[in-house]
Amino acid sequence: LAKLSSSGMSENRLIYITDNTKLTSLKGLASLTNISGIFLTRNTELKDLQGFEKVKSLKFGITVSENTKLMNVNGLTNVEGATTGISITNNTGLTSLCGITKLVKGGGNTGSYQVTGNAFNATVEEIKAGKCSK
């Protein structure tokens, strides 16, 4: 996967990474620049989202749920523009949402915003005001 740069933008494909109980890193995806969306759930050993730093937009949104050791979403720091939604839920180790600051401050979130059940939960207003971590 190290050379994969796109998930097929013309087909509007999302990246699904789900139920990988031994996955600790996404760094092998560091060449990705074009993807439609991210769906990350129940990857119990995943600690961060490093590997998505080159991604600039996610028009079909971000879903990050039940990744119990996930501490931050900093790999999403460069994402901006319109997206259908942000859902970051039930990541019990998540203490920082700073990685979505650019997306939120830029007004790019044109759909839903759901951030609940994490170790730290911030509203859109709190992130815009600079309170993005515990």
Short mmCIF file of N, CA and C in Angstrom, two decimals:
data_model
loop_
_atom_site.label_atom_id
_atom_site.label_comp_id
_atom_site.label_asym_id
_atom_site.label_seq_id
_atom_site.Cartn_x
_atom_site.Cartn_y
_atom_site.Cartn_z
N LEU A 1 0.81 -1.21 0.00
CA LEU A 1 0.00 0.00 0.00
C LEU A 1 0.84 1.26 0.00
N ALA A 2 2.13 1.14 0.20
CA ALA A 2 3.00 2.30 0.35
C ALA A 2 2.99 3.22 -0.86
N LYS A 3 2.68 2.71 -2.05
CA LYS A 3 2.68 3.54 -3.26
C LYS A 3 1.28 3.99 -3.68
N LEU A 4 0.27 3.58 -2.95
CA LEU A 4 -1.10 3.95 -3.27
C LEU A 4 -1.30 5.45 -3.04
N SER A 5 -1.70 6.18 -4.08
CA SER A 5 -1.90 7.62 -3.93
C SER A 5 -3.37 8.03 -3.97
N SER A 6 -4.24 7.16 -4.47
CA SER A 6 -5.65 7.49 -4.59
C SER A 6 -6.50 6.26 -4.33
N SER A 7 -7.67 6.48 -3.77
CA SER A 7 -8.59 5.37 -3.55
C SER A 7 -9.60 5.27 -4.68
N GLY A 8 -9.42 6.04 -5.74
CA GLY A 8 -10.34 6.01 -6.86
C GLY A 8 -11.35 7.13 -6.78
N MET A 9 -10.89 8.34 -6.91
CA MET A 9 -11.76 9.51 -6.75
C MET A 9 -12.92 9.52 -7.73
N SER A 10 -12.72 9.05 -8.96
CA SER A 10 -13.81 9.08 -9.92
C SER A 10 -14.92 8.10 -9.53
N GLU A 11 -14.59 7.11 -8.70
CA GLU A 11 -15.58 6.17 -8.22
C GLU A 11 -16.10 6.54 -6.83
N ASN A 12 -15.60 7.62 -6.27
CA ASN A 12 -16.00 8.09 -4.94
C ASN A 12 -15.84 7.01 -3.88
N ARG A 13 -14.69 6.38 -3.86
CA ARG A 13 -14.42 5.31 -2.90
C ARG A 13 -13.87 5.86 -1.60
N LEU A 14 -14.31 5.27 -0.52
CA LEU A 14 -13.83 5.62 0.81
C LEU A 14 -12.81 4.60 1.25
N ILE A 15 -12.00 4.96 2.21
CA ILE A 15 -11.06 4.04 2.83
C ILE A 15 -11.73 3.48 4.08
N TYR A 16 -11.94 2.18 4.10
CA TYR A 16 -12.51 1.50 5.25
C TYR A 16 -11.42 0.68 5.93
N ILE A 17 -11.17 0.96 7.19
CA ILE A 17 -10.21 0.18 7.98
C ILE A 17 -10.95 -0.17 9.26
N THR A 18 -11.35 -1.42 9.37
CA THR A 18 -12.26 -1.84 10.42
C THR A 18 -11.87 -3.18 11.02
N ASP A 19 -12.01 -3.28 12.32
CA ASP A 19 -11.86 -4.54 13.06
C ASP A 19 -10.48 -5.17 12.90
N ASN A 20 -9.44 -4.36 12.96
CA ASN A 20 -8.06 -4.84 12.91
C ASN A 20 -7.49 -4.76 14.32
N THR A 21 -7.55 -5.84 15.07
CA THR A 21 -7.19 -5.82 16.48
C THR A 21 -5.69 -5.70 16.74
N LYS A 22 -4.88 -5.86 15.71
CA LYS A 22 -3.43 -5.75 15.90
C LYS A 22 -2.83 -4.56 15.14
N LEU A 23 -3.64 -3.81 14.43
CA LEU A 23 -3.16 -2.65 13.67
C LEU A 23 -2.73 -1.53 14.61
N THR A 24 -1.46 -1.13 14.52
CA THR A 24 -0.95 -0.07 15.38
C THR A 24 -0.61 1.20 14.62
N SER A 25 -0.53 1.13 13.29
CA SER A 25 -0.08 2.28 12.51
C SER A 25 -0.70 2.30 11.12
N LEU A 26 -0.91 3.51 10.62
CA LEU A 26 -1.39 3.72 9.26
C LEU A 26 -0.30 4.35 8.39
N LYS A 27 0.93 4.37 8.88
CA LYS A 27 2.02 5.04 8.18
C LYS A 27 2.26 4.48 6.79
N GLY A 28 1.86 3.26 6.54
CA GLY A 28 1.99 2.67 5.20
C GLY A 28 1.11 3.33 4.17
N LEU A 29 0.20 4.19 4.59
CA LEU A 29 -0.70 4.91 3.68
C LEU A 29 -0.21 6.33 3.40
N ALA A 30 1.02 6.64 3.74
CA ALA A 30 1.55 8.00 3.67
C ALA A 30 1.58 8.59 2.27
N SER A 31 1.45 7.79 1.22
CA SER A 31 1.43 8.31 -0.15
C SER A 31 0.04 8.75 -0.59
N LEU A 32 -0.97 8.44 0.20
CA LEU A 32 -2.33 8.81 -0.17
C LEU A 32 -2.50 10.32 -0.22
N THR A 33 -3.01 10.81 -1.33
CA THR A 33 -3.32 12.23 -1.45
C THR A 33 -4.78 12.46 -1.82
N ASN A 34 -5.39 11.51 -2.48
CA ASN A 34 -6.76 11.66 -2.96
C ASN A 34 -7.64 10.52 -2.47
N ILE A 35 -8.50 10.83 -1.53
CA ILE A 35 -9.51 9.88 -1.07
C ILE A 35 -10.80 10.63 -0.82
N SER A 36 -11.91 9.92 -0.91
CA SER A 36 -13.21 10.56 -0.73
C SER A 36 -13.63 10.66 0.72
N GLY A 37 -13.21 9.68 1.52
CA GLY A 37 -13.58 9.67 2.92
C GLY A 37 -12.86 8.58 3.67
N ILE A 38 -12.94 8.66 4.99
CA ILE A 38 -12.27 7.71 5.88
C ILE A 38 -13.29 7.13 6.84
N PHE A 39 -13.26 5.82 7.00
CA PHE A 39 -14.11 5.11 7.93
C PHE A 39 -13.20 4.19 8.75
N LEU A 40 -12.89 4.58 9.98
CA LEU A 40 -11.99 3.82 10.85
C LEU A 40 -12.74 3.39 12.10
N THR A 41 -12.97 2.10 12.25
CA THR A 41 -13.70 1.64 13.43
C THR A 41 -13.10 0.36 14.00
N ARG A 42 -13.14 0.29 15.30
CA ARG A 42 -12.75 -0.88 16.07
C ARG A 42 -11.36 -1.40 15.73
N ASN A 43 -10.40 -0.50 15.62
CA ASN A 43 -8.99 -0.84 15.48
C ASN A 43 -8.37 -0.58 16.85
N THR A 44 -8.46 -1.56 17.71
CA THR A 44 -8.23 -1.36 19.14
C THR A 44 -6.82 -0.98 19.54
N GLU A 45 -5.83 -1.19 18.69
CA GLU A 45 -4.44 -0.85 19.02
C GLU A 45 -3.95 0.42 18.31
N LEU A 46 -4.75 1.00 17.46
CA LEU A 46 -4.36 2.18 16.69
C LEU A 46 -4.25 3.40 17.61
N LYS A 47 -3.09 4.07 17.60
CA LYS A 47 -2.85 5.19 18.52
C LYS A 47 -2.96 6.57 17.88
N ASP A 48 -2.78 6.66 16.56
CA ASP A 48 -2.88 7.96 15.88
C ASP A 48 -3.24 7.72 14.41
N LEU A 49 -3.41 8.81 13.69
CA LEU A 49 -3.79 8.72 12.28
C LEU A 49 -2.67 9.16 11.35
N GLN A 50 -1.42 9.02 11.82
CA GLN A 50 -0.29 9.33 10.95
C GLN A 50 -0.35 8.41 9.73
N GLY A 51 -0.18 9.02 8.58
CA GLY A 51 -0.30 8.31 7.32
C GLY A 51 -1.28 9.04 6.40
N PHE A 52 -2.12 9.90 6.98
CA PHE A 52 -3.08 10.67 6.20
C PHE A 52 -2.67 12.14 6.02
N GLU A 53 -1.42 12.48 6.35
CA GLU A 53 -0.99 13.88 6.32
C GLU A 53 -1.07 14.56 4.96
N LYS A 54 -0.99 13.81 3.87
CA LYS A 54 -1.03 14.41 2.53
C LYS A 54 -2.45 14.59 2.00
N VAL A 55 -3.43 14.08 2.72
CA VAL A 55 -4.82 14.20 2.29
C VAL A 55 -5.31 15.62 2.56
N LYS A 56 -5.87 16.26 1.55
CA LYS A 56 -6.32 17.66 1.68
C LYS A 56 -7.83 17.79 1.78
N SER A 57 -8.58 16.80 1.28
CA SER A 57 -10.04 16.90 1.35
C SER A 57 -10.67 15.52 1.54
N LEU A 58 -11.82 15.53 2.15
CA LEU A 58 -12.59 14.31 2.39
C LEU A 58 -14.06 14.64 2.18
N LYS A 59 -14.49 14.72 0.94
CA LYS A 59 -15.84 15.20 0.67
C LYS A 59 -16.94 14.32 1.25
N PHE A 60 -16.64 13.03 1.45
CA PHE A 60 -17.65 12.15 2.03
C PHE A 60 -17.44 11.89 3.51
N GLY A 61 -16.62 12.69 4.12
CA GLY A 61 -16.55 12.71 5.56
C GLY A 61 -15.54 11.82 6.23
N ILE A 62 -15.61 11.92 7.56
CA ILE A 62 -14.69 11.25 8.46
C ILE A 62 -15.53 10.53 9.51
N THR A 63 -15.31 9.24 9.64
CA THR A 63 -15.91 8.46 10.72
C THR A 63 -14.78 7.75 11.45
N VAL A 64 -14.63 8.05 12.72
CA VAL A 64 -13.59 7.43 13.56
C VAL A 64 -14.31 7.00 14.83
N SER A 65 -14.41 5.69 15.03
CA SER A 65 -15.22 5.20 16.14
C SER A 65 -14.65 3.93 16.76
N GLU A 66 -14.69 3.90 18.08
CA GLU A 66 -14.34 2.71 18.86
C GLU A 66 -12.90 2.24 18.65
N ASN A 67 -11.99 3.19 18.48
CA ASN A 67 -10.56 2.90 18.42
C ASN A 67 -10.02 3.26 19.80
N THR A 68 -10.04 2.31 20.70
CA THR A 68 -9.87 2.58 22.13
C THR A 68 -8.54 3.20 22.53
N LYS A 69 -7.48 2.96 21.77
CA LYS A 69 -6.17 3.53 22.13
C LYS A 69 -5.81 4.77 21.31
N LEU A 70 -6.70 5.19 20.43
CA LEU A 70 -6.46 6.39 19.63
C LEU A 70 -6.36 7.59 20.54
N MET A 71 -5.25 8.34 20.45
CA MET A 71 -5.02 9.49 21.33
C MET A 71 -5.27 10.82 20.64
N ASN A 72 -5.11 10.88 19.31
CA ASN A 72 -5.31 12.14 18.59
C ASN A 72 -5.69 11.85 17.14
N VAL A 73 -6.10 12.90 16.45
CA VAL A 73 -6.45 12.80 15.03
C VAL A 73 -5.54 13.71 14.21
N ASN A 74 -4.32 13.89 14.66
CA ASN A 74 -3.38 14.82 14.03
C ASN A 74 -3.05 14.48 12.59
N GLY A 75 -3.21 13.26 12.18
CA GLY A 75 -2.96 12.90 10.79
C GLY A 75 -3.90 13.60 9.81
N LEU A 76 -4.96 14.21 10.33
CA LEU A 76 -5.95 14.90 9.48
C LEU A 76 -5.72 16.42 9.43
N THR A 77 -4.58 16.87 9.90
CA THR A 77 -4.28 18.30 10.03
C THR A 77 -4.44 19.09 8.74
N ASN A 78 -4.18 18.51 7.60
CA ASN A 78 -4.22 19.25 6.33
C ASN A 78 -5.56 19.17 5.60
N VAL A 79 -6.53 18.49 6.18
CA VAL A 79 -7.84 18.36 5.55
C VAL A 79 -8.61 19.67 5.66
N GLU A 80 -9.16 20.10 4.53
CA GLU A 80 -9.98 21.31 4.50
C GLU A 80 -11.04 21.15 3.42
N GLY A 81 -11.94 22.11 3.32
CA GLY A 81 -12.97 22.05 2.30
C GLY A 81 -14.24 21.39 2.81
N ALA A 82 -15.20 21.28 1.94
CA ALA A 82 -16.50 20.74 2.31
C ALA A 82 -16.44 19.23 2.53
N THR A 83 -17.19 18.79 3.52
CA THR A 83 -17.31 17.36 3.80
C THR A 83 -18.74 17.10 4.26
N THR A 84 -19.22 15.90 4.04
CA THR A 84 -20.60 15.59 4.44
C THR A 84 -20.75 15.44 5.94
N GLY A 85 -19.65 15.21 6.64
CA GLY A 85 -19.78 15.11 8.09
C GLY A 85 -18.53 14.64 8.79
N ILE A 86 -18.54 14.91 10.09
CA ILE A 86 -17.47 14.47 10.98
C ILE A 86 -18.15 13.69 12.10
N SER A 87 -17.73 12.44 12.26
CA SER A 87 -18.23 11.61 13.34
C SER A 87 -17.04 10.97 14.03
N ILE A 88 -16.75 11.43 15.24
CA ILE A 88 -15.64 10.92 16.03
C ILE A 88 -16.24 10.52 17.37
N THR A 89 -16.46 9.22 17.54
CA THR A 89 -17.21 8.75 18.70
C THR A 89 -16.59 7.53 19.37
N ASN A 90 -16.73 7.49 20.68
CA ASN A 90 -16.38 6.32 21.49
C ASN A 90 -14.94 5.86 21.33
N ASN A 91 -14.04 6.81 21.21
CA ASN A 91 -12.60 6.55 21.21
C ASN A 91 -12.13 6.93 22.61
N THR A 92 -12.14 5.98 23.52
CA THR A 92 -11.99 6.29 24.94
C THR A 92 -10.63 6.85 25.33
N GLY A 93 -9.61 6.73 24.48
CA GLY A 93 -8.30 7.30 24.76
C GLY A 93 -8.06 8.63 24.06
N LEU A 94 -9.01 9.09 23.27
CA LEU A 94 -8.83 10.30 22.46
C LEU A 94 -8.90 11.56 23.32
N THR A 95 -7.77 12.26 23.40
CA THR A 95 -7.70 13.49 24.20
C THR A 95 -7.45 14.73 23.37
N SER A 96 -7.25 14.59 22.05
CA SER A 96 -6.97 15.75 21.20
C SER A 96 -7.73 15.66 19.87
N LEU A 97 -8.41 16.74 19.56
CA LEU A 97 -9.11 16.89 18.29
C LEU A 97 -8.45 17.96 17.43
N CYS A 98 -7.25 18.35 17.78
CA CYS A 98 -6.55 19.44 17.09
C CYS A 98 -6.35 19.14 15.60
N GLY A 99 -6.32 17.90 15.22
CA GLY A 99 -6.12 17.53 13.82
C GLY A 99 -7.25 17.93 12.90
N ILE A 100 -8.42 18.25 13.45
CA ILE A 100 -9.54 18.69 12.59
C ILE A 100 -9.78 20.19 12.67
N THR A 101 -8.88 20.91 13.33
CA THR A 101 -9.04 22.35 13.50
C THR A 101 -9.15 23.09 12.17
N LYS A 102 -8.28 22.80 11.23
CA LYS A 102 -8.30 23.48 9.93
C LYS A 102 -9.63 23.25 9.21
N LEU A 103 -10.10 22.03 9.26
CA LEU A 103 -11.38 21.71 8.64
C LEU A 103 -12.53 22.46 9.30
N VAL A 104 -12.56 22.45 10.62
CA VAL A 104 -13.64 23.11 11.35
C VAL A 104 -13.56 24.63 11.22
N LYS A 105 -12.39 25.22 11.39
CA LYS A 105 -12.25 26.67 11.30
C LYS A 105 -12.51 27.20 9.90
N GLY A 106 -12.19 26.42 8.91
CA GLY A 106 -12.40 26.84 7.54
C GLY A 106 -13.85 26.74 7.10
N GLY A 107 -14.69 26.25 7.99
CA GLY A 107 -16.11 26.13 7.64
C GLY A 107 -16.36 24.99 6.69
N GLY A 108 -15.40 24.11 6.56
CA GLY A 108 -15.52 23.02 5.61
C GLY A 108 -16.56 21.99 5.96
N ASN A 109 -16.88 21.86 7.24
CA ASN A 109 -17.85 20.85 7.63
C ASN A 109 -19.24 21.34 7.24
N THR A 110 -19.76 20.84 6.13
CA THR A 110 -21.06 21.28 5.66
C THR A 110 -22.17 20.31 6.03
N GLY A 111 -21.83 19.24 6.69
CA GLY A 111 -22.82 18.24 7.09
C GLY A 111 -22.93 18.18 8.59
N SER A 112 -22.98 16.99 9.11
CA SER A 112 -23.14 16.80 10.54
C SER A 112 -21.80 16.82 11.27
N TYR A 113 -21.87 17.14 12.55
CA TYR A 113 -20.70 17.14 13.43
C TYR A 113 -21.11 16.39 14.69
N GLN A 114 -20.54 15.21 14.88
CA GLN A 114 -20.84 14.40 16.05
C GLN A 114 -19.54 13.98 16.70
N VAL A 115 -19.28 14.51 17.88
CA VAL A 115 -18.09 14.16 18.65
C VAL A 115 -18.55 13.86 20.07
N THR A 116 -18.63 12.57 20.41
CA THR A 116 -19.14 12.14 21.71
C THR A 116 -18.45 10.86 22.16
N GLY A 117 -18.46 10.62 23.46
CA GLY A 117 -17.98 9.37 24.01
C GLY A 117 -16.47 9.19 23.99
N ASN A 118 -15.73 10.25 23.69
CA ASN A 118 -14.27 10.21 23.68
C ASN A 118 -13.76 10.69 25.04
N ALA A 119 -12.46 10.54 25.29
CA ALA A 119 -11.88 11.08 26.53
C ALA A 119 -11.98 12.61 26.54
N PHE A 120 -12.03 13.22 25.36
CA PHE A 120 -12.22 14.66 25.22
C PHE A 120 -13.19 14.89 24.06
N ASN A 121 -14.18 15.71 24.29
CA ASN A 121 -15.18 16.04 23.27
C ASN A 121 -15.29 17.55 23.19
N ALA A 122 -15.18 18.08 22.00
CA ALA A 122 -15.29 19.54 21.83
C ALA A 122 -16.36 19.85 20.80
N THR A 123 -17.04 20.95 21.03
CA THR A 123 -18.01 21.43 20.06
C THR A 123 -17.27 22.17 18.95
N VAL A 124 -17.98 22.47 17.89
CA VAL A 124 -17.40 23.27 16.80
C VAL A 124 -16.91 24.60 17.35
N GLU A 125 -17.72 25.23 18.19
CA GLU A 125 -17.38 26.53 18.75
C GLU A 125 -16.10 26.46 19.59
N GLU A 126 -15.95 25.39 20.37
CA GLU A 126 -14.76 25.24 21.20
C GLU A 126 -13.50 25.07 20.34
N ILE A 127 -13.61 24.28 19.29
CA ILE A 127 -12.45 24.09 18.41
C ILE A 127 -12.10 25.41 17.73
N LYS A 128 -13.09 26.15 17.27
CA LYS A 128 -12.83 27.45 16.64
C LYS A 128 -12.17 28.42 17.62
N ALA A 129 -12.48 28.28 18.90
CA ALA A 129 -11.91 29.16 19.93
C ALA A 129 -10.53 28.68 20.40
N GLY A 130 -10.05 27.56 19.85
CA GLY A 130 -8.72 27.09 20.19
C GLY A 130 -8.66 26.00 21.25
N LYS A 131 -9.81 25.56 21.75
CA LYS A 131 -9.84 24.48 22.76
C LYS A 131 -10.06 23.16 22.02
N CYS A 132 -8.95 22.56 21.61
CA CYS A 132 -9.05 21.34 20.82
C CYS A 132 -8.48 20.11 21.53
N SER A 133 -7.99 20.29 22.75
CA SER A 133 -7.44 19.14 23.48
C SER A 133 -7.65 19.28 24.98
N LYS A 134 -7.52 18.16 25.65
CA LYS A 134 -7.71 18.09 27.09
C LYS A 134 -6.54 18.70 27.83
#
